[in-house]
Amino acid sequence: EEAKAAGHEFWYQLYGAKRSSDNNLEVPRTCPYTPETESPEGVNYVRNPYYWMADAQGNQLAYFDGIYLDRMEDGAVMEARMLAGELDFMSGWQTSVNNFQTYKENEGAGNYRTLAWKSGYGSHMLFQFNMNYEDDVWRELFSDPRWRQALSMGINRDEINEVVFFGLGTPAQLTAHVTSRAYNEEFAEAWAQYDPDLANQMLDEIGLEWDADHTLRLLPDGRPIQIVYDSHSDSPIQEMVFDYWRELGIQVDFKTITRQLLRPKIQGNQEMMSDWAGDECMDTLLLRRPKWFAPIYGDESTWAPMWGLWYNTDGKEGWEPPEEIKQLYEWHDQYMITDDVEYANLILGSQAENIWSIGTVADGPTVLLVNNDLKGMPDTYWFVWDNLGGYEMYPEGWYFDR
């Protein structure tokens, strides 16, 4: 009865709302700021007197009396307000590197500074082909390492870096992040050179002949190589990569759908390929689960979902993988148990040789806009899932110097 009176259908929905610190202002908190009032327009946070941290001089944090979080559905309105000096901070979740030049040009008028943190990605966008796809012909092609190596060499990473990231990223193959103890420059350069002639030669060797108009290559059974898949993102990197591959006779088309819709399609083995942002490449999360460098059963990666299901269920479901993939899983397990970097080197060496996942550009900029008077924030850092998007930069230590 209480749940229905509160607008819920089931009792556990009311329970979930009551215990959620995001939804219930009465839930006790140990964080530096606690919400005082909430509305569709925004949330007003006040300093939490029970917060447990102090600065080096013994002053209890947080410094601010409070923080007001504006809620705006239109990102363009948010940017316009920041550029006009009406907001004090916009994180990398709200900004776009595409507008980097605009941000810089308006710094004086908006009284803010533009910070270009490194993204922390092993690759800003990576591509994978489904080696478990139900179609035998496609599955055999996607499983051929020459296919992935050729398409990797068909990507002009330097051009992507200049066009998309203003030259601030690092063209590279997907591997461990440069800060990682497992980083190896040879792995970052593996099959990453732009060499369309060699790429075409390798596709010829596979037996992918051109059609009569020399427009598209053909599968061994005569079908044109036209790949269709779904993505939860829409990036200029996709457009550029698929233009490069089109020159090789490979047609790739995608449409964007929500992650909620994408997940069951990937787990149902219905997608020919996938793309994602290459996080979990810093030592914090590197190889802590199969993802880019061994098959995972999840929506982030679709290079072998049925093998991933086999691994996740100890062989009770999915498809049993070949020995080469079982070896990757064994190295993953041993790395988790021992934390021995040698197992990471073996896994990353396999990635460099086989290009299980095709990388593009690492460590491009993530833009943050900060009021000139707002202090306590580093000018350079990383903004990636591996460090919770820079959350450990302690906003309770921010202050105004006016």
C-alpha angles and dihedrals in degrees: 000000000000091000093051091046088055092051099262129125099212134035094238091059089060090047091052092049092048095051095043115104087203094059108026119062091196096065109110114245138196095195121110096254129034127198114254101176132010133194139154087267096055152306126265114212124194131196112277110231089202096057109131104218132089132184125246091273093053097256112145114241143260103068098196121078087220149330128230117211113204117212114213126167094197113072091197090059090050092052092046091053092049092049089050091054095249095122130052101208143017118183129212089266091069104035130076126219086216088072095048094116092049091051091051094048093053098046095105096048093045097041093229138115127230115230119197105201119184113257095228090221121142082213129001089220128008130187130214133185121217109249089183096053111144094235108089096211095049091043092054092049095047090049093056108098090209088065092056094040092051094049090047091056089048091067119093098213094175091058092048090051093052097042100040103026103028089242092297097116132072119249104226149140116258111274139118117324116268090250092057123106085227095056114127120182091212090058091050090053097044111128088339099118116109103244112146091171092059090041091055091047091054093048088051090052090053088057099249101148124195122251121249092272093047087237105116135013119241134230116240089262091055100257116134116253099250114150121196124187144151127247135188091214138057114207135164086233090069092052093049095045093049090049089054091049090048087063087057091054095259117128116201123180127178140175128205120243133166119277089242089061094040097054099067091044093056093042089047089057092241100128124089094204142347143209132209142158111271104239125147091063097113118088090257092073105002110139093346086132134006108272122122099006100041128024117277129192100231144086096267095070134028108177092114114353095167092054088048090053089051090053094045093051098041090248097310094113138019127032126313107244127223120267093263091061093042086056090055090053091049091052089048091052093048092049090053091050100042106021085220109159090212089077090052089052090053093050094045090046089056089050091051091051100040102026093219086176123029113224129199120182127356130208100008117171125283110200125224123181116210132181109250091237094051109100137179096065123111118243092221131032141116126283108200142118089258089072096027092258094301093307092142089069085095110233086197084074095055118110141168120252104198 
